[in-house]
PDB file of N, CA, C and O in Angstrom:
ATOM      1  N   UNK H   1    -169.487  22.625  51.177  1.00 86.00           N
ATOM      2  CA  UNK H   1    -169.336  22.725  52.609  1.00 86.00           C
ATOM      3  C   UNK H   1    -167.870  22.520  52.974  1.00 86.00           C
ATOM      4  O   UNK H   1    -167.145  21.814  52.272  1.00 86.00           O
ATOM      5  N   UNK H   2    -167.531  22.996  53.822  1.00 91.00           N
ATOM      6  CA  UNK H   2    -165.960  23.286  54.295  1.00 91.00           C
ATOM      7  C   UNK H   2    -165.927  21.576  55.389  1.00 91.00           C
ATOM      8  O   UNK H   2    -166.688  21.211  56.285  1.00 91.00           O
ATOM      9  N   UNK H   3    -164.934  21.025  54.892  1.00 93.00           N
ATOM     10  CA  UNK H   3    -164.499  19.815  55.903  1.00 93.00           C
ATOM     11  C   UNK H   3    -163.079  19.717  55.916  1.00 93.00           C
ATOM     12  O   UNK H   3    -162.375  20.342  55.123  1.00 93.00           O
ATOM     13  N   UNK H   4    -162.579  18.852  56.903  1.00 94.00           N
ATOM     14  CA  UNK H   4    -161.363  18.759  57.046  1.00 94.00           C
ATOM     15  C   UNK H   4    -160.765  17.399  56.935  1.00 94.00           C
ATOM     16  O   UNK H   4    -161.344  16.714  57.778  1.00 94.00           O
ATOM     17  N   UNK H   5    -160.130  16.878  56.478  1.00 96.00           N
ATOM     18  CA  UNK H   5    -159.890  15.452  56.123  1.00 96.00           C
ATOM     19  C   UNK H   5    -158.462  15.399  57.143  1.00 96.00           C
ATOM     20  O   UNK H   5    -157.405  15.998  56.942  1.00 96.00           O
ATOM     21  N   UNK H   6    -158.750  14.624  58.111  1.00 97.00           N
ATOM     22  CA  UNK H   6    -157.932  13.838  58.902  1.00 97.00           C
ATOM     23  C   UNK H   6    -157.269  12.314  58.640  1.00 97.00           C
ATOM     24  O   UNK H   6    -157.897  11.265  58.781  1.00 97.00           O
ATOM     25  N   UNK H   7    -156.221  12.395  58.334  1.00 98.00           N
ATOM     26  CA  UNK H   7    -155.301  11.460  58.232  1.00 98.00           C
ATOM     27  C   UNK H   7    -154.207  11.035  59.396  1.00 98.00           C
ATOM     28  O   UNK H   7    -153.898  11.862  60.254  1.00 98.00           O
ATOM     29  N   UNK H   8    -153.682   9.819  59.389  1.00 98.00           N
ATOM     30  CA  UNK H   8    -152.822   9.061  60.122  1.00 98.00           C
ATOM     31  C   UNK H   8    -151.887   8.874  59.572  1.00 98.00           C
ATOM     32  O   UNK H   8    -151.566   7.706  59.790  1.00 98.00           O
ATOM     33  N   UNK H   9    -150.860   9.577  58.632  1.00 98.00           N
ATOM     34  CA  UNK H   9    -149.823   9.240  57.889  1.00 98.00           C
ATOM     35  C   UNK H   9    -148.561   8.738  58.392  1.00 98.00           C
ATOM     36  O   UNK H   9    -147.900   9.334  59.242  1.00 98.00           O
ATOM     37  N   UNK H  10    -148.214   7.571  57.828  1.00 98.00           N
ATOM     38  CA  UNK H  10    -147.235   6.943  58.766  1.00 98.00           C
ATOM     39  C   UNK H  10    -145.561   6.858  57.086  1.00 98.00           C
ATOM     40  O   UNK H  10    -145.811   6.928  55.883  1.00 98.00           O
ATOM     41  N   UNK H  11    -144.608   6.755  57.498  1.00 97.00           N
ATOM     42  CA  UNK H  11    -143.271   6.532  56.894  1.00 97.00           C
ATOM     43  C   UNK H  11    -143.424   4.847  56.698  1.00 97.00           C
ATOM     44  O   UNK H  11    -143.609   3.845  57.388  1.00 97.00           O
ATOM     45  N   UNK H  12    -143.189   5.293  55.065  1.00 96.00           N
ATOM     46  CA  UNK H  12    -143.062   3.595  54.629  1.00 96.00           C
ATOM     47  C   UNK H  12    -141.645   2.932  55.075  1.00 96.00           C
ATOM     48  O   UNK H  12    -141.795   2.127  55.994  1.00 96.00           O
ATOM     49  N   UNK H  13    -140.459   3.069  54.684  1.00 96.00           N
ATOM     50  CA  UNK H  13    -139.526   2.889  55.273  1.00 96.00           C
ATOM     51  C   UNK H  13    -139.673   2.673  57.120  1.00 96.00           C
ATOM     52  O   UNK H  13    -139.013   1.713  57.520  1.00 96.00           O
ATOM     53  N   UNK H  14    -140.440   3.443  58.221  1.00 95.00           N
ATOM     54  CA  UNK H  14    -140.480   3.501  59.080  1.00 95.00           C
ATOM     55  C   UNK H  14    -141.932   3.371  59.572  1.00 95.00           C
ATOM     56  O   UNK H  14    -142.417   4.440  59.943  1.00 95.00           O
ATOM     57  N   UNK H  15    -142.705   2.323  59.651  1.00 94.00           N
ATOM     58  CA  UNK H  15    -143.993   2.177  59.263  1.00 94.00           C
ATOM     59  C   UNK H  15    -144.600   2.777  60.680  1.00 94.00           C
ATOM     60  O   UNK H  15    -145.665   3.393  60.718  1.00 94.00           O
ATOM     61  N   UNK H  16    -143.891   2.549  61.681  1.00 95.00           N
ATOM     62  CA  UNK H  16    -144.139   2.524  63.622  1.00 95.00           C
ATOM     63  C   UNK H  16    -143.958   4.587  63.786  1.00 95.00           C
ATOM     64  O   UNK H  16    -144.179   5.192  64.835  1.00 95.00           O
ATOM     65  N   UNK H  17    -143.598   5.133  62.695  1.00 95.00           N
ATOM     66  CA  UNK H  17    -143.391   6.826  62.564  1.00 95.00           C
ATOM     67  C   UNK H  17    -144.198   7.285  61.898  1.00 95.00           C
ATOM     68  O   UNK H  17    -143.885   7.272  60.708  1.00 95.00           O
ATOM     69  N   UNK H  18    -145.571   7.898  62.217  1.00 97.00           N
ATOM     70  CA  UNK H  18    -146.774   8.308  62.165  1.00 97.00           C
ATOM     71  C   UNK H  18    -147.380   8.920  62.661  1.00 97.00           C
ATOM     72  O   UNK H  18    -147.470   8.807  63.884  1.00 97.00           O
ATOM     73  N   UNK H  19    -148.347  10.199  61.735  1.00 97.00           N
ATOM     74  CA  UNK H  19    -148.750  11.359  62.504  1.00 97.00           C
ATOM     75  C   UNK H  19    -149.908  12.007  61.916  1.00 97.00           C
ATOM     76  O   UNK H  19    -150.454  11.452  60.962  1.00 97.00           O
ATOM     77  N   UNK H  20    -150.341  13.081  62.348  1.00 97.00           N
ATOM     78  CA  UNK H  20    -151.651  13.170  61.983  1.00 97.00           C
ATOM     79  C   UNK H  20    -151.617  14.502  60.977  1.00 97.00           C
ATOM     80  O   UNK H  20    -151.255  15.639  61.282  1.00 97.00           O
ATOM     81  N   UNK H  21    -151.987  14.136  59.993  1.00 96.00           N
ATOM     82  CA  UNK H  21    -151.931  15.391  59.046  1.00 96.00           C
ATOM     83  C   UNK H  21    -153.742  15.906  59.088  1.00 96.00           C
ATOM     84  O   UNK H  21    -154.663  15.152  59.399  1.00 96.00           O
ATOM     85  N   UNK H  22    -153.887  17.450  58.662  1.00 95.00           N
ATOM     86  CA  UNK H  22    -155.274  17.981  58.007  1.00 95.00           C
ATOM     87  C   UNK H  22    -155.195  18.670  57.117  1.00 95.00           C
ATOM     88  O   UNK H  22    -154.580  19.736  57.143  1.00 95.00           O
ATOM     89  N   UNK H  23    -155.796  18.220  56.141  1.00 94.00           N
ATOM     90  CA  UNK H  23    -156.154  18.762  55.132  1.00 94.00           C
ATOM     91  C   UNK H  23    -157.245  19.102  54.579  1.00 94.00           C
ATOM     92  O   UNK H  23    -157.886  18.279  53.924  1.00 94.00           O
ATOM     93  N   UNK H  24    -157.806  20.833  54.799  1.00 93.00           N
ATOM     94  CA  UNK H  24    -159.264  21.540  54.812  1.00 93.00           C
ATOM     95  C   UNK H  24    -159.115  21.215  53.227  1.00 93.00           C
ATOM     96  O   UNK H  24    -158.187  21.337  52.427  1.00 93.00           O
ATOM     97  N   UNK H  25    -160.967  20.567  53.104  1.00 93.00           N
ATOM     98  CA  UNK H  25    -161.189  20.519  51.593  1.00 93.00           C
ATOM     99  C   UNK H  25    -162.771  21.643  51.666  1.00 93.00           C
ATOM    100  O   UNK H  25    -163.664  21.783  52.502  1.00 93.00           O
ATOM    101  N   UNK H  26    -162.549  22.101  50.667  1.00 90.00           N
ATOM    102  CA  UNK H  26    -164.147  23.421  50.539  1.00 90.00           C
ATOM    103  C   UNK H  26    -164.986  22.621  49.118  1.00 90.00           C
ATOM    104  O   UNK H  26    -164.582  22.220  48.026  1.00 90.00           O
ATOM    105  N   UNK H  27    -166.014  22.643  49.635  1.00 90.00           N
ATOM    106  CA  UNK H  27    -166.901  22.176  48.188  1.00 90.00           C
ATOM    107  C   UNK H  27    -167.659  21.055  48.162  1.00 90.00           C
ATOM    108  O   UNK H  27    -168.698  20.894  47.523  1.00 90.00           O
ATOM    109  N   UNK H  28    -166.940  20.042  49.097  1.00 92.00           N
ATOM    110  CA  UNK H  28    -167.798  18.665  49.365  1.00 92.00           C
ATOM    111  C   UNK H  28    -168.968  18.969  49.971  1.00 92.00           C
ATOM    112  O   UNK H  28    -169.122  19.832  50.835  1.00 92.00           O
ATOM    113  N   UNK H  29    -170.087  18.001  49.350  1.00 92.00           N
ATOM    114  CA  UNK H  29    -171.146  17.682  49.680  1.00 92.00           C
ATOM    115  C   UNK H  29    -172.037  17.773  51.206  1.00 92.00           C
ATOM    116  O   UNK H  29    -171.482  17.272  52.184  1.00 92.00           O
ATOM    117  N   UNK H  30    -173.068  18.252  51.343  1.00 91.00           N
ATOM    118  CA  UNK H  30    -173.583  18.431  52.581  1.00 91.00           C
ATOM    119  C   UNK H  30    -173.831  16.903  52.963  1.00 91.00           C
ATOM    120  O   UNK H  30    -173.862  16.960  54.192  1.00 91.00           O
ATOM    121  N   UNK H  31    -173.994  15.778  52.665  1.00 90.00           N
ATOM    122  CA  UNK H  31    -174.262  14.581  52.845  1.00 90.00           C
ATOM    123  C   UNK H  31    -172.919  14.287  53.092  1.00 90.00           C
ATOM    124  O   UNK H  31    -172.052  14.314  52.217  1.00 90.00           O
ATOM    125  N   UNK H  32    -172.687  13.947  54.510  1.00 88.00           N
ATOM    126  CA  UNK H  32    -171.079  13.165  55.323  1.00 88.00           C
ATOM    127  C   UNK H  32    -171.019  12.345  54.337  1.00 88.00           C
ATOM    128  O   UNK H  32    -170.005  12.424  53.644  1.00 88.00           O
ATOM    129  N   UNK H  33    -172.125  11.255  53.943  1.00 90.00           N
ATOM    130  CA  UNK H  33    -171.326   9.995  53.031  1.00 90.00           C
ATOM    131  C   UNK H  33    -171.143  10.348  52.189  1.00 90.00           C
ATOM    132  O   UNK H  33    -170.129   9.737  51.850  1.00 90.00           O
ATOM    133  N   UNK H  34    -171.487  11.246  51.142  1.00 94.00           N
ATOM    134  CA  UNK H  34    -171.169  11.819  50.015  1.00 94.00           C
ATOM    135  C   UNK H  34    -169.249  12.542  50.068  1.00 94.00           C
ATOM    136  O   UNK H  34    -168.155  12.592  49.506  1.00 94.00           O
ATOM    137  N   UNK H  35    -169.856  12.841  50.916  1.00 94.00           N
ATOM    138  CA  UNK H  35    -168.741  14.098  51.235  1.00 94.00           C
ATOM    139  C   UNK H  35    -167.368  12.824  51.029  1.00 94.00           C
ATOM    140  O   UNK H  35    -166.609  12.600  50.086  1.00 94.00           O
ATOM    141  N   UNK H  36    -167.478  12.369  52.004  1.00 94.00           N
ATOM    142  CA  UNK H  36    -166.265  10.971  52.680  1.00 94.00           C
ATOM    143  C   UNK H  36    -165.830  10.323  50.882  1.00 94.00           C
ATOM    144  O   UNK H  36    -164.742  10.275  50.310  1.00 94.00           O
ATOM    145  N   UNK H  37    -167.269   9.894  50.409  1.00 96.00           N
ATOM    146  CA  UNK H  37    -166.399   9.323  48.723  1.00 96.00           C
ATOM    147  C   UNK H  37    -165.744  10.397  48.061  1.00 96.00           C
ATOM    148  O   UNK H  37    -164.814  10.164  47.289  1.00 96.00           O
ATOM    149  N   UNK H  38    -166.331  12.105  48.397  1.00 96.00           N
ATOM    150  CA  UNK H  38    -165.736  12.962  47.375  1.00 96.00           C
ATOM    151  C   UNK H  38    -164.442  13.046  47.903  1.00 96.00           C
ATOM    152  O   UNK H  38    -163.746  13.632  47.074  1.00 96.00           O
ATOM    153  N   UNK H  39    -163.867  12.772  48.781  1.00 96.00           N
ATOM    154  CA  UNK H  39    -162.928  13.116  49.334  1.00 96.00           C
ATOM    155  C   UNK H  39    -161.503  11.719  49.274  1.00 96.00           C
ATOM    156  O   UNK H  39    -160.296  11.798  49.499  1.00 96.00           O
ATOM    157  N   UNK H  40    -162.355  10.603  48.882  1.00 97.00           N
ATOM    158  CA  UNK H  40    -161.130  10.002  48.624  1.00 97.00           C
ATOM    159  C   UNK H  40    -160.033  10.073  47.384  1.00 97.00           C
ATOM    160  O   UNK H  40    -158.936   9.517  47.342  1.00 97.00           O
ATOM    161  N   UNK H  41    -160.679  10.955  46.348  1.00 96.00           N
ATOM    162  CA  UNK H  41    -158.940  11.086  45.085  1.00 96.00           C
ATOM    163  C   UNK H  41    -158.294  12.330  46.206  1.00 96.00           C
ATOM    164  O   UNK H  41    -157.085  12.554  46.264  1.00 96.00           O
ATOM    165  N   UNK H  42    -159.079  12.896  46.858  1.00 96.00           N
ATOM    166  CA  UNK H  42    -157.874  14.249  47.282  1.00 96.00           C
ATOM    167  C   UNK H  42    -157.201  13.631  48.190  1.00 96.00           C
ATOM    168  O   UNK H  42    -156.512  14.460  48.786  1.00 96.00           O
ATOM    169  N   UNK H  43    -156.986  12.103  48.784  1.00 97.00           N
ATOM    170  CA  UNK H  43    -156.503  11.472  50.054  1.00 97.00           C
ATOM    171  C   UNK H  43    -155.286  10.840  48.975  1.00 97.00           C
ATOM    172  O   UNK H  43    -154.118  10.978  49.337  1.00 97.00           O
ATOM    173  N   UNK H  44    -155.573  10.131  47.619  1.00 97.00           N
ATOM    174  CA  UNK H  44    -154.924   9.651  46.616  1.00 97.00           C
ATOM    175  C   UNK H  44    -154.132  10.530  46.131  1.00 97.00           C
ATOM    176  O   UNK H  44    -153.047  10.047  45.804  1.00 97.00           O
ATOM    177  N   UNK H  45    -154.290  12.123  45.874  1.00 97.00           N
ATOM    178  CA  UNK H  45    -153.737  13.285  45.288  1.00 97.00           C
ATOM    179  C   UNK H  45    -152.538  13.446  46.317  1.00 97.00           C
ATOM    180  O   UNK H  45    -151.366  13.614  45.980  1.00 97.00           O
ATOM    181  N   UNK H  46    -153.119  13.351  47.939  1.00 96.00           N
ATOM    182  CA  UNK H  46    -152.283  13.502  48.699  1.00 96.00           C
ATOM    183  C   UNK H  46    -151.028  12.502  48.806  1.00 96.00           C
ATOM    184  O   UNK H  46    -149.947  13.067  48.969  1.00 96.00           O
ATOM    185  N   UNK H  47    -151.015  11.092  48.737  1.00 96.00           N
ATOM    186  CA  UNK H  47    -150.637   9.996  48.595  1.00 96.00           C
ATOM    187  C   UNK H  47    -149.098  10.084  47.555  1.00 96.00           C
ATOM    188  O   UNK H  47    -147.900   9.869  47.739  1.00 96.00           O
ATOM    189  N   UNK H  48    -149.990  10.537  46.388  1.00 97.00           N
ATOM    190  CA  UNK H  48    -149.109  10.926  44.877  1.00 97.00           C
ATOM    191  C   UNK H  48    -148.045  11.747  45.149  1.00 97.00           C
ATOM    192  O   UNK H  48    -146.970  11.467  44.618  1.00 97.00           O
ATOM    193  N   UNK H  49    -148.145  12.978  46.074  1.00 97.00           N
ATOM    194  CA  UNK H  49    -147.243  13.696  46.041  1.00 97.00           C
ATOM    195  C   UNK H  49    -146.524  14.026  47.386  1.00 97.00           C
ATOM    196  O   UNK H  49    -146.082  15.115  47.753  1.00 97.00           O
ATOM    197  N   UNK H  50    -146.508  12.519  48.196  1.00 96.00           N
ATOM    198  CA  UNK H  50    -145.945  12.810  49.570  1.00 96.00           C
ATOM    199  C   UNK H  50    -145.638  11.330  48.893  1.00 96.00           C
ATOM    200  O   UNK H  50    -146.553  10.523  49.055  1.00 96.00           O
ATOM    201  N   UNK H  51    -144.332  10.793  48.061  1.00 95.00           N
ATOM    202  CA  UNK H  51    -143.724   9.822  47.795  1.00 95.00           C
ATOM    203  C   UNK H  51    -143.295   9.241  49.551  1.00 95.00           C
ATOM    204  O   UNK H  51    -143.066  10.109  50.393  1.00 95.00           O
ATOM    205  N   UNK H  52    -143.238   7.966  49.884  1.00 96.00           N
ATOM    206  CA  UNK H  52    -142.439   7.556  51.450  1.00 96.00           C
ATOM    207  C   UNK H  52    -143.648   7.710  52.237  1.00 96.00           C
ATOM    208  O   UNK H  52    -143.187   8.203  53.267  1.00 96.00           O
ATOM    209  N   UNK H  53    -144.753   7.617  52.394  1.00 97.00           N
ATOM    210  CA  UNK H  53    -145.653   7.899  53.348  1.00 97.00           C
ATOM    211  C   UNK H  53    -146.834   6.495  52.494  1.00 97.00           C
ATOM    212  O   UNK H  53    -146.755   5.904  51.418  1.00 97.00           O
ATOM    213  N   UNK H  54    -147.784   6.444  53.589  1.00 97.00           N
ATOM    214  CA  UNK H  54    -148.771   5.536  52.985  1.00 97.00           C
ATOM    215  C   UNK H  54    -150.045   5.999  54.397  1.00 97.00           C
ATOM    216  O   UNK H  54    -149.678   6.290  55.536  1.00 97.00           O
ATOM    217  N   UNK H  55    -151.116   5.972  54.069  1.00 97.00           N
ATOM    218  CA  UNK H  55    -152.454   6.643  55.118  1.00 97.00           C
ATOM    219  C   UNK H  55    -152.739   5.413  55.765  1.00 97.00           C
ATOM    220  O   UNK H  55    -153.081   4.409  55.140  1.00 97.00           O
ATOM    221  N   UNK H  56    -152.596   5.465  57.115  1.00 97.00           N
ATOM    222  CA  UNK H  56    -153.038   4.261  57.941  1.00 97.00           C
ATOM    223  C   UNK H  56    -154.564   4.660  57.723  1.00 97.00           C
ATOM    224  O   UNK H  56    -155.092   4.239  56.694  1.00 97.00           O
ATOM    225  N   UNK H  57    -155.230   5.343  58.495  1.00 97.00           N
ATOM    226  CA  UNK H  57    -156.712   6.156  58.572  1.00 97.00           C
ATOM    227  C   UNK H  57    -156.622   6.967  57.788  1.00 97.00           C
ATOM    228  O   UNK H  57    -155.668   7.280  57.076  1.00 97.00           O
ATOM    229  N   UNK H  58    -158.057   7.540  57.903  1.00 98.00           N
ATOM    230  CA  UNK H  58    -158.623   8.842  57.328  1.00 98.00           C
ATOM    231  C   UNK H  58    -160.180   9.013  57.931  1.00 98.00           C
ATOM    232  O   UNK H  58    -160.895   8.106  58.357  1.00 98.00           O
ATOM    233  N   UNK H  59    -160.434  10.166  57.860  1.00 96.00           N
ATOM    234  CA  UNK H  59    -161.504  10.490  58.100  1.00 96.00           C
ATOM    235  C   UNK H  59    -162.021  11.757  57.544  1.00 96.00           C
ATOM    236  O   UNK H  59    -161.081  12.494  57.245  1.00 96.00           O
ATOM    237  N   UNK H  60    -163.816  12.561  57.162  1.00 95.00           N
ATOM    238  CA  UNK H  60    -163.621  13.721  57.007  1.00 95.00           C
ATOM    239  C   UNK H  60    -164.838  14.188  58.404  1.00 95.00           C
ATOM    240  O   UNK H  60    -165.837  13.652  58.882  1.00 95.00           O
ATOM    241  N   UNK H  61    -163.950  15.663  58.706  1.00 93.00           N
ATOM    242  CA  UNK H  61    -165.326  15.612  60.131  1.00 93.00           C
ATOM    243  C   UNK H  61    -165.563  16.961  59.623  1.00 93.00           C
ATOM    244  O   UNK H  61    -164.590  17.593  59.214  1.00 93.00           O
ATOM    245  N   UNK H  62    -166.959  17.591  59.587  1.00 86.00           N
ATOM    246  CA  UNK H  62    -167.772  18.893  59.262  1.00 86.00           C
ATOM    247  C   UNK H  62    -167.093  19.842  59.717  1.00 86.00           C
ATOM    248  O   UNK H  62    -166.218  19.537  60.527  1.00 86.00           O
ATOM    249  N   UNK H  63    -167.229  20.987  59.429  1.00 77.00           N
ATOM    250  CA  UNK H  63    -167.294  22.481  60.275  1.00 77.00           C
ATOM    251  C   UNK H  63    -165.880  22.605  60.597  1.00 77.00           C
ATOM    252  O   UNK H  63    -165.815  23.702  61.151  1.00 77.00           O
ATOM    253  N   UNK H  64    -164.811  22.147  60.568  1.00 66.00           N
ATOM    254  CA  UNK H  64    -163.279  22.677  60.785  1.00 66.00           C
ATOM    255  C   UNK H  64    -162.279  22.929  60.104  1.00 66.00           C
ATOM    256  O   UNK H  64    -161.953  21.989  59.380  1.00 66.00           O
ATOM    257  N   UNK H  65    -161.351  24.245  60.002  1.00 57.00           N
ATOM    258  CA  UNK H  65    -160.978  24.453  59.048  1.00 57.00           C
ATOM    259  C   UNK H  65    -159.533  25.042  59.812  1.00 57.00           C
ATOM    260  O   UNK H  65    -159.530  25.723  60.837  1.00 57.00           O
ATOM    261  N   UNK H  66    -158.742  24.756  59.313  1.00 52.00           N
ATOM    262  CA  UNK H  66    -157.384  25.853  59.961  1.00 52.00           C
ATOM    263  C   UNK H  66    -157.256  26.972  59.641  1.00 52.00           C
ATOM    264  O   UNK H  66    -156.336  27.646  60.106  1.00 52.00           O
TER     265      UNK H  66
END
């Protein structure tokens, strides 16, 4: 199922500079709670390769995709 993982990414150096990233994931689980655990290494994947940032929130919400 197509979801979109909403984040609050804020600047480590600048912790108060924070914004909202989305990132459409395809494949997760029809079960929201399912879905929400499959979706936390791709929040970690995201993490890994945006060095200077750290995720205040997250969330994943159904049906939206860019």
């Amino acid at each position: 199922m197509l979801y979109t993982i909403v984040m609050m990414v804020c600047m480590t150096a600048v912790p108060q500079a924070c914004e909202q990233r989305e990132e459409v994931a395809n494949g997760l689980a029809m079960n929201p709670g399912v879905a929400f655990m499959q979706a936390q290494p791709l929040v970690a994947h995201w993490l890994e390769t945006h060095p200077g940032y750290f995720v205040q929130r997250w969330r994943v919400l159904p049906g939206r995709g860019a």
